[in-house]
XYZ file of C-alpha atoms in Angstrom:
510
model
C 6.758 -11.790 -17.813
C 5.445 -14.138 -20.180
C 3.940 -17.608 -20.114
C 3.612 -20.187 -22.778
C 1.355 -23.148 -22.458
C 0.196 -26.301 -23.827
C -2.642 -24.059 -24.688
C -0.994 -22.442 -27.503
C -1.892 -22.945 -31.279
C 1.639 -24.489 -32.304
C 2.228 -26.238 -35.620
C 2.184 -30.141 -35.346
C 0.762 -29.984 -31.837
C -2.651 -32.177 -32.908
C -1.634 -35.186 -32.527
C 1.030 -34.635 -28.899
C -1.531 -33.124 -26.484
C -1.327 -36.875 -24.866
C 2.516 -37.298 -25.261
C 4.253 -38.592 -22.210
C 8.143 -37.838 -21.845
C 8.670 -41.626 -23.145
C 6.895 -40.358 -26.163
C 9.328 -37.118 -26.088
C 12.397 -39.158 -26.186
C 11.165 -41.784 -28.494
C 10.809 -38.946 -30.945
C 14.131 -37.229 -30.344
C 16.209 -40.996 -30.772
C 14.494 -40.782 -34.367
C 16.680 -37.333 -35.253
C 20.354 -37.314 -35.805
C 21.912 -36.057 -32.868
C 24.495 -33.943 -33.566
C 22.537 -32.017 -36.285
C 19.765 -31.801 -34.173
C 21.823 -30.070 -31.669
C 23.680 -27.605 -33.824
C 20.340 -26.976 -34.915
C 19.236 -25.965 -31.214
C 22.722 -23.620 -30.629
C 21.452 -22.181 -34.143
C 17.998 -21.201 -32.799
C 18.932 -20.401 -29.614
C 21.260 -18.000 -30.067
C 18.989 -16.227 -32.659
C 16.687 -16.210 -30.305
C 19.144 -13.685 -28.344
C 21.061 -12.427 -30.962
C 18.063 -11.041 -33.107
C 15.168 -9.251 -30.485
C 12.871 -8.574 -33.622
C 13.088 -12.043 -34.714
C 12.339 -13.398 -31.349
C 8.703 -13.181 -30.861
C 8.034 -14.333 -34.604
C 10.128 -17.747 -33.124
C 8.628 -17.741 -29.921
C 4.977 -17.575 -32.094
C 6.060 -20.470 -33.840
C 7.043 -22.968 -30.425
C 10.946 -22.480 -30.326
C 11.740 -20.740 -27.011
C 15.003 -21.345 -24.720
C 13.435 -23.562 -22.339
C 11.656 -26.172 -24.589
C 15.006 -25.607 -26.708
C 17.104 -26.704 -23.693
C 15.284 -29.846 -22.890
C 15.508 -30.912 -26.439
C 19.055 -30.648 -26.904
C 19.009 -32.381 -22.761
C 17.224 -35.067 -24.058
C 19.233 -36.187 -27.430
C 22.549 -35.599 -25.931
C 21.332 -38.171 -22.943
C 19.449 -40.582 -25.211
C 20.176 -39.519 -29.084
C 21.550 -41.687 -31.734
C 22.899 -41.007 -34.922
C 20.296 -40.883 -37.778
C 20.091 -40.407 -41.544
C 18.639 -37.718 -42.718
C 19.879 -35.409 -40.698
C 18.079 -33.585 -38.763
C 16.189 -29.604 -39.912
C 14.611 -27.076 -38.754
C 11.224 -28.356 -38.701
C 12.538 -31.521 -37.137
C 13.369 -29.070 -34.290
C 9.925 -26.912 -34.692
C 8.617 -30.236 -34.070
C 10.072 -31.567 -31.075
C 10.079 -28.157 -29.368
C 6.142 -28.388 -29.523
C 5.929 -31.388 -28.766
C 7.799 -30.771 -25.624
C 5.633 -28.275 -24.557
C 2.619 -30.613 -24.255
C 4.901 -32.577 -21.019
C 3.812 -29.640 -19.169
C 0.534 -31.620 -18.514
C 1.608 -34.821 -18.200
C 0.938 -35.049 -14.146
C -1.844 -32.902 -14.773
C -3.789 -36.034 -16.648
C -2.901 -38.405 -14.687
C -3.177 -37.079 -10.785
C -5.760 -37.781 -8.661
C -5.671 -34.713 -7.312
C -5.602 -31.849 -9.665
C -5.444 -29.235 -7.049
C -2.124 -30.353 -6.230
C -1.291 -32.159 -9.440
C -2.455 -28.110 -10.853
C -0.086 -26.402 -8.406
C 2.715 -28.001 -9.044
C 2.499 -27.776 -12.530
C 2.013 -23.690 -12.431
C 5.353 -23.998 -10.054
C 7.170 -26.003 -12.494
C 6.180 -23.786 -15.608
C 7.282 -20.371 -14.071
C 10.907 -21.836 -12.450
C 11.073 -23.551 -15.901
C 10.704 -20.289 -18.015
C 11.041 -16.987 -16.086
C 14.415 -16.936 -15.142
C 15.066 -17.014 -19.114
C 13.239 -13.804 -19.739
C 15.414 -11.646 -16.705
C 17.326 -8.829 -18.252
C 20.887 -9.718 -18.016
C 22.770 -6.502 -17.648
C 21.555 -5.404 -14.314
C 21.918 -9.108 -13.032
C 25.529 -9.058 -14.339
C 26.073 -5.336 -12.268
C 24.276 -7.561 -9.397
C 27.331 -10.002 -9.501
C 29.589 -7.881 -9.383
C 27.578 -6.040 -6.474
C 27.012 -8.885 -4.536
C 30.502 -11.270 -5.060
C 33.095 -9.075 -7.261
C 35.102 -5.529 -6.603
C 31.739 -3.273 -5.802
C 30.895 -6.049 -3.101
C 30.290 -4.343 0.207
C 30.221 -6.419 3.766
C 28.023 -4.677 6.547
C 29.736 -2.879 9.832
C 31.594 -5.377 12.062
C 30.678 -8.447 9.758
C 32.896 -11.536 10.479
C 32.492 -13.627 7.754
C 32.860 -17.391 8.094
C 33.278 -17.981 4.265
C 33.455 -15.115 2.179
C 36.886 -13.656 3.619
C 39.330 -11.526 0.958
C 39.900 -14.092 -2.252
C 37.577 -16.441 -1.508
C 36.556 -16.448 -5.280
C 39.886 -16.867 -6.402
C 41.021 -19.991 -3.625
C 37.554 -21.665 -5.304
C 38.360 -20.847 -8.915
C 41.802 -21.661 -8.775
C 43.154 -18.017 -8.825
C 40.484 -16.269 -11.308
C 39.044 -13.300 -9.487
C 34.811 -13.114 -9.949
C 35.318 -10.044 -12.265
C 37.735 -11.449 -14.546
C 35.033 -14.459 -14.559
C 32.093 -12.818 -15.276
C 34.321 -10.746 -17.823
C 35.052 -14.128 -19.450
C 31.994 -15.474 -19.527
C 30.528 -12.777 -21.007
C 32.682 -12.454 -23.961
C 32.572 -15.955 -24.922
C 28.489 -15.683 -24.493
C 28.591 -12.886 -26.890
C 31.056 -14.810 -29.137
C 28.835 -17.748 -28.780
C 25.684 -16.350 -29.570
C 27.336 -13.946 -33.075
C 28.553 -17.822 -34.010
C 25.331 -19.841 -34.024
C 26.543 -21.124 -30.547
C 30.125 -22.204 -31.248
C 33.519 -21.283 -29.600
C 36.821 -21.933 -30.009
C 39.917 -20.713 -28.060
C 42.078 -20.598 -31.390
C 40.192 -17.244 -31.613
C 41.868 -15.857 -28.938
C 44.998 -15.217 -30.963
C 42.385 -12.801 -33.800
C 42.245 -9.256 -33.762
C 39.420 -8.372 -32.457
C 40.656 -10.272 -29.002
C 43.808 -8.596 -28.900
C 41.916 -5.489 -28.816
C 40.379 -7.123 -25.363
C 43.937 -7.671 -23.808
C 43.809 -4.533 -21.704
C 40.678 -5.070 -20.683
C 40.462 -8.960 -19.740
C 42.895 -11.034 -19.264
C 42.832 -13.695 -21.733
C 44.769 -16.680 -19.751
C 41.541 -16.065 -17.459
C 39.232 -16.630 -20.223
C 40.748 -19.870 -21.351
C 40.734 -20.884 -17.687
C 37.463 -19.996 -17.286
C 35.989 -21.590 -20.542
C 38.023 -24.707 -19.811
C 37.159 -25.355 -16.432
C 33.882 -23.774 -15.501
C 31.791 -24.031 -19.685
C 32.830 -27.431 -21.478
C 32.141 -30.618 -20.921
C 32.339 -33.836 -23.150
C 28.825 -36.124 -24.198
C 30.163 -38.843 -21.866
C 30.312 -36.641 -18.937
C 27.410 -34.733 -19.625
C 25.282 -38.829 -19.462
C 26.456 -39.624 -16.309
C 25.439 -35.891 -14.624
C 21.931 -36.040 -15.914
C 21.206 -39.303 -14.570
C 21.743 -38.322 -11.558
C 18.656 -35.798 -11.943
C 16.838 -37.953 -14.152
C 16.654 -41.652 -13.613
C 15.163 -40.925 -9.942
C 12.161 -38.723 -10.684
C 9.172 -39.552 -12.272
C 8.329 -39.251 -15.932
C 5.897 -35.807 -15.118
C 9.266 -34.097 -13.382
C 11.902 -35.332 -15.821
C 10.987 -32.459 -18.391
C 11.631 -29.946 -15.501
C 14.880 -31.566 -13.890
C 17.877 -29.948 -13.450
C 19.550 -29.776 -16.682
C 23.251 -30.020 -16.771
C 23.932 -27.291 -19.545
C 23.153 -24.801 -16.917
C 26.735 -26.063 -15.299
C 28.502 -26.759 -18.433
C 26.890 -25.512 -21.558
C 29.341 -26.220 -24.061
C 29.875 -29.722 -25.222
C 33.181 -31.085 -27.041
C 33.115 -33.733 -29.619
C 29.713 -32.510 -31.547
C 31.480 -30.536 -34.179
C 34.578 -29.320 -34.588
C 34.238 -26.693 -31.996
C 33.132 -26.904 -28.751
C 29.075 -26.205 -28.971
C 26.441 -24.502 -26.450
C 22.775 -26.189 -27.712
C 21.295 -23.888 -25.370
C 22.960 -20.948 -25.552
C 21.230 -18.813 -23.171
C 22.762 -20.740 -19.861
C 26.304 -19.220 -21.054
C 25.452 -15.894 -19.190
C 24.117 -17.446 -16.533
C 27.176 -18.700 -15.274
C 28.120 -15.165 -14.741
C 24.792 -14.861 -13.019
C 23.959 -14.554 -8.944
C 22.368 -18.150 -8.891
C 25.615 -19.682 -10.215
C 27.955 -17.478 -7.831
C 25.823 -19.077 -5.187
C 25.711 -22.504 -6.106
C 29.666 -22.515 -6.827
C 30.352 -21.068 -3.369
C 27.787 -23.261 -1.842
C 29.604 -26.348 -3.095
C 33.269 -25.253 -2.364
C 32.319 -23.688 0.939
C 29.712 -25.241 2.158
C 26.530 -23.915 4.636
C 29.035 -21.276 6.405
C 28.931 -19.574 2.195
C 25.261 -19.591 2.534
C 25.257 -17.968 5.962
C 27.305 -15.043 5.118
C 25.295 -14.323 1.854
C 22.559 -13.432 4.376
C 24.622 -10.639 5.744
C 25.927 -9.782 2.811
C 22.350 -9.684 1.199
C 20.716 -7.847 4.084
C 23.161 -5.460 3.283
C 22.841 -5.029 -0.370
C 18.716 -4.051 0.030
C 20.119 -1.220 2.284
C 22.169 -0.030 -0.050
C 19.111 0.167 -2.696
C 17.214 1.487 -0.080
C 19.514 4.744 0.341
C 18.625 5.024 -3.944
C 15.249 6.105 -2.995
C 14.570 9.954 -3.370
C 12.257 12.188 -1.017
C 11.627 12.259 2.160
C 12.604 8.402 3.355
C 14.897 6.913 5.557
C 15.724 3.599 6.231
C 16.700 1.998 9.422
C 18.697 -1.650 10.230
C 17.520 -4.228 12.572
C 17.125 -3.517 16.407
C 17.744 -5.661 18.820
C 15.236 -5.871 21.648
C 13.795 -7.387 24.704
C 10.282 -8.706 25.084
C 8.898 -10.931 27.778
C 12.759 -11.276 28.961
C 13.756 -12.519 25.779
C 16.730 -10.981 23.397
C 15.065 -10.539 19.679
C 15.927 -9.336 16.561
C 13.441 -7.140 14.743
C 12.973 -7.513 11.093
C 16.285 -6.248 9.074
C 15.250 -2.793 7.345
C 12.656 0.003 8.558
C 12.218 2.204 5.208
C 10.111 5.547 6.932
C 8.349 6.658 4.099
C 5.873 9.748 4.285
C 2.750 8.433 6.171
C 4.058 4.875 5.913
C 6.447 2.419 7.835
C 7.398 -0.541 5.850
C 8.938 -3.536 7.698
C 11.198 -5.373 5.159
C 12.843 -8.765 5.617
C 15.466 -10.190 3.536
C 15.904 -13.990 2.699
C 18.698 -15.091 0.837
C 17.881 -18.801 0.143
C 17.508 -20.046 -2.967
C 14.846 -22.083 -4.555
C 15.727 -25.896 -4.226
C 15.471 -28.695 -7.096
C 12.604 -30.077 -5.581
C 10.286 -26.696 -5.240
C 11.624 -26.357 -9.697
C 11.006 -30.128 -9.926
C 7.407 -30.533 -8.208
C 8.562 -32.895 -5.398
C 6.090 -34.153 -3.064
C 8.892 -31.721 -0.754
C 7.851 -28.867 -3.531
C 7.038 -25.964 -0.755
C 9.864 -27.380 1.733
C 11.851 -23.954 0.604
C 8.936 -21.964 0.344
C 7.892 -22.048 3.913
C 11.641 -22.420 5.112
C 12.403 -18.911 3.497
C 9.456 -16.908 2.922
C 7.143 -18.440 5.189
C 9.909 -17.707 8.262
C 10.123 -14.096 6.741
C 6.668 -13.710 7.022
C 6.189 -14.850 10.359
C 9.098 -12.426 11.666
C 7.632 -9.590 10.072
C 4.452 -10.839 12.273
C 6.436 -10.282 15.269
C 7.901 -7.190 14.456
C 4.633 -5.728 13.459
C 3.064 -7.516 16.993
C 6.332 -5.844 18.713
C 6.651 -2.821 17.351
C 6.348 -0.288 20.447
C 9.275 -2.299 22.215
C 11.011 -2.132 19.278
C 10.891 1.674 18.855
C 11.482 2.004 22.530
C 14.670 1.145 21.750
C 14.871 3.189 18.625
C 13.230 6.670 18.867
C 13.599 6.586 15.363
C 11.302 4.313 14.225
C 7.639 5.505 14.583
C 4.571 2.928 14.944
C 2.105 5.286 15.112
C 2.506 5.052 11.118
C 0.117 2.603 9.045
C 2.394 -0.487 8.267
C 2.990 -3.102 5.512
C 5.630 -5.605 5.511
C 7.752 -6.954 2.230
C 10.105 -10.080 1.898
C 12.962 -9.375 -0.265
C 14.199 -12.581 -1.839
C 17.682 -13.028 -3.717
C 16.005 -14.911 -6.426
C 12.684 -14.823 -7.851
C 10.103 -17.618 -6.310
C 6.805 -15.867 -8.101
C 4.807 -16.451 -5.068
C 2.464 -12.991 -6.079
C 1.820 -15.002 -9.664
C 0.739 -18.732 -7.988
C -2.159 -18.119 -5.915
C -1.515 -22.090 -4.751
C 1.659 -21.163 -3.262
C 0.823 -18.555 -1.767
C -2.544 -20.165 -0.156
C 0.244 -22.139 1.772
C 2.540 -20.008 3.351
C 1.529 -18.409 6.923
C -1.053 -15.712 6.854
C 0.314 -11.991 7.846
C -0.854 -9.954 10.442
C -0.898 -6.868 7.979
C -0.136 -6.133 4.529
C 3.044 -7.904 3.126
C 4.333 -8.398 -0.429
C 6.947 -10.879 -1.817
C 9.646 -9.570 -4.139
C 12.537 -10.309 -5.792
C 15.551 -8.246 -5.544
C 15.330 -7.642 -8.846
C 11.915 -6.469 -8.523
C 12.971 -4.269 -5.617
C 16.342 -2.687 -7.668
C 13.545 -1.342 -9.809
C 11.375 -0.488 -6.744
C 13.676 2.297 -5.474
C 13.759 4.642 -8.290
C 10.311 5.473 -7.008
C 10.353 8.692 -4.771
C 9.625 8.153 -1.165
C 6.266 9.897 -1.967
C 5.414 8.074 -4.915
C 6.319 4.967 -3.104
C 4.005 5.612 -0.048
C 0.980 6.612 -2.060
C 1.070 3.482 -3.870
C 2.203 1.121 -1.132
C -0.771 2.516 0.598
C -3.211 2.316 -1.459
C -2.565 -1.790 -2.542
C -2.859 -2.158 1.361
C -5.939 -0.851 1.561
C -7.136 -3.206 -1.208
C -5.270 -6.094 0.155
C -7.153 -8.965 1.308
C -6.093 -11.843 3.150
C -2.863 -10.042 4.220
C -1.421 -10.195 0.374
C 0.313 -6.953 -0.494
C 0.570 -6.968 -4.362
C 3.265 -5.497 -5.950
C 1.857 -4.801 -9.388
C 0.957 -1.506 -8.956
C 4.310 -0.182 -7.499
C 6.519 -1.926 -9.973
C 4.155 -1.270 -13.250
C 4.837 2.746 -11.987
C 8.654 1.886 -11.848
C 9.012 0.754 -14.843
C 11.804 1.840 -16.949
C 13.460 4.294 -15.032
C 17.448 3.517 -14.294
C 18.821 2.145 -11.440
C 21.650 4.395 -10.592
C 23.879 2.031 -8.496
C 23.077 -0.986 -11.169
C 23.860 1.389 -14.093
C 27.594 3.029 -12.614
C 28.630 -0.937 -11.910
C 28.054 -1.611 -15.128
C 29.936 1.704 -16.534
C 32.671 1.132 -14.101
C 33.356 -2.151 -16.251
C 35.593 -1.450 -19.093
C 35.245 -4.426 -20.728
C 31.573 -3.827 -20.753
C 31.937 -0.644 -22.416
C 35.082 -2.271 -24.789
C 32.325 -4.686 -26.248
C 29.316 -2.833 -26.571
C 31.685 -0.155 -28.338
C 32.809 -3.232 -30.710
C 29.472 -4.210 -31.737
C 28.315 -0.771 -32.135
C 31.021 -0.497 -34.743
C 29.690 -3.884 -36.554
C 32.914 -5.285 -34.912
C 31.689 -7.951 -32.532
C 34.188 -10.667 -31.700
């Protein structure tokens, strides 16, 4: 993953390294708002739509994040100007934007913390922008759609048969993320524009078998548009409460609803890239968190927990993997860890946390590391009790060996970067042993390593751990680019997957 900084040598920067976000949005009321922000769907979706053009924009300051929070901050603030606004009016304010990184940073009294937070707020701001998007889509469906598997004798509170649809008002999740992605691909091959009318072309009556296109306009209409007035009155309520260092990184509401009515004569996405993340697992969650409540978030655990075993069973060689056991220590009932992967010469104790990181960890909130240690932090102390317990615990499972070296990992469903910010991780609990934090992501790619391959490398970062940090590097940087075979036959099972990337390998894209 890549990082961009105030640091970098970006056109008109010389005279914004002091900008505050007042500054910012000074400067944006003095473009034309509605050609500014067909000028940011424009740019973003080239950004997508053309890879070798990418890094020469990216080079030059425009990237989807600082792209975002311009087109955030003129459709909450902007006016309409004469001229109208350019493409260097948008070069401009995308570098300038850049420079709010450091706006706490000049100002605290304590840069340790003031530094901390700012390295927090960087990575949740741009990371998640530069995941690959086809195996997260195949995750979806894994995780909430028709390949979604529930573990043995699961109960769920929530996430009973058509809970998707009773939320959505009938759409099933696949004929969602189906929708969403064809009117992100549409989107992005019309410099961020989309219209229903086009539903009645060609090219989408090709689709028909495929996706059902009443679902699509269902989907686009209630779940992807939203009008300028609405879109004002959501982003105060992230906004007006949180000081001028954390507005740059607050929640923007074109994550929820990227398109917005009224602009031109179409509806318009200024950001382009948060289309496909609607279809994403972060948006799955946050939907059936809000509809369903903390009972949703309890059976994603489960349903989580279940989903590393699955990858688990992907990994070749001699390996095994074994669930939680429950056991009895000092008179008390416990539950071990949730997976034992028995890996040649190796036992790795694996937890899984399903929580996802909270405005106030992306935002920099004096509560920044509440979800940190809530999550991670309790994963790592349980794997400290498993490891502390581990004779009781294979007393009741002959299976599991503990006369094997050890190393714990923490799966998370989302990405928190802990292994890349030293400051966070300097504040979680310390581990007993070796343990690593990864994403499930990073762990999909993790398992097409062969059990051998796996244990020779897991072993030696242990060795050179210190502190009780397990880095990850190694392993991952050896996994690189091999397939993930569950991740790859989801996505082939998808016909309208295939149906589109047939179409635009034909020069037909919709």
């Amino acid at each position: 993953m890549i990082i961009t900084s105030s640091t970098s040598r970006y056109p008109y920067q010389q005279d914004r390294k002091s900008a505050s976000w007042e500054d910012f949005k000074g400067q944006v009321r003095r473009v034309d708002r509605d050609s500014l922000l067909i000028q940011c769907a424009a740019a973003s979706a080239a950004i997508t739509r053309d890879v070798d053009r990418e890094d020469s924009l990216s080079k030059l300051g425009l990237n989807p994040w600082n792209i975002a929070d311009v087109a955030r901050t003129s459709l909450a603030w902007g006016s309409f100007r004469r001229p109208q606004a350019d493409n260097k009016a948008l070069l401009r304010l995308c570098n300038m934007n850049v420079h709010l990184t450091d706006e706490e940073l000049r100002s605290s009294p304590d840069r340790t913390d003031a530094f901390a937070k700012t390295l927090t707020r960087m990575y949740f701001e741009q990371f998640p922008g530069q995941r690959n998007i086809f195996p997260s889509l195949s995750r979806t469906i894994l995780l909430f759609g028709s390949m979604n598997e529930h573990p043995s004798g699961f109960s769920p509170e929530q996430m009973t048969a058509g809970w998707f649809e009773e939320i959505a008002n009938g759409l099933t999740l696949d004929d969602y993320v189906g929708s969403v992605f064809v009117i992100s691909v549409c989107a992005h091959s019309n410099n961020g524009t989309f219209s229903l009318e086009w539903l009645t072309g060609e090219a989408f009556q090709r689709l028909e078998e495929v996706l059902s296109l009443s679902a699509l306009r269902q989907t686009f209409t209630e779940q992807l548009v939203t009008s300028v007035a609405e879109f004002k009155r959501v982003n105060r309520q992230f906004q007006d409460h949180v000081t001028s260092a954390q507005k740059k990184f607050a929640f923007n509401p074109l994550a929820d609803r990227p398109f917005i009515e009224g602009v031109t004569d179409d509806p318009i996405a200024p950001w382009c890239q948060a289309i496909i993340a609607k279809a994403l697992p972060p948006a799955i969650y946050f939907l059936g968190l809000q509809a369903l409540g903390e009972g949703f978030a309890r059976d994603l655990g489960h349903v989580f927990q279940h989903y590393v075993g699955r990858h688990l069973e992907l990994i070749s060689g001699d390996c095994s993997s074994k669930s939680e056991v429950s056991y009895i220590f000092k008179k008390n009932r416990i539950d071990s860890c949730d997976w034992f992967l028995d890996l040649p010469g190796l036992l790795v104790l694996i937890e899984c946390k399903a929580r996802q990181p909270i405005e106030a960890l992306r935002v920099g909130r004096d509560s920044w590391l509440d979800s940190v240690t809530g999550s991670i932090g309790k994963g790592i102390r349980q794997l400290n009790r498993s490891q502390q317990n581990i004779e009781a615990i294979a007393a009741i499972n002959p299976e599991i060996n503990p006369s094997k070296p050890r190393v714990g990992l923490v799966i998370t469903l989302e990405a928190f970067y802990v292994d890349q910010n030293w400051p966070m991780r300097a504040q979680l609990p310390d581990a007993d042993f070796p343990v690593g934090v990864l994403s499930i992501e990073e762990l999909e790619s993790l398992v097409t390593l062969s059990g051998d391959e796996l244990a020779d490398i897991l072993t030696k970062s242990a060795h050179e751990s210190v502190d009780g940090v397990l880095l990850m590097t190694p392993a991952l940087k050896a996994a690189a680019g091999r397939e993930n075979t569950l991740l790859a036959s989801t996505w082939d099972s998808i016909g309208l997957f295939n149906r589109i990337d047939a179409l635009q390998n034909q020069g037909e894209a919709t």
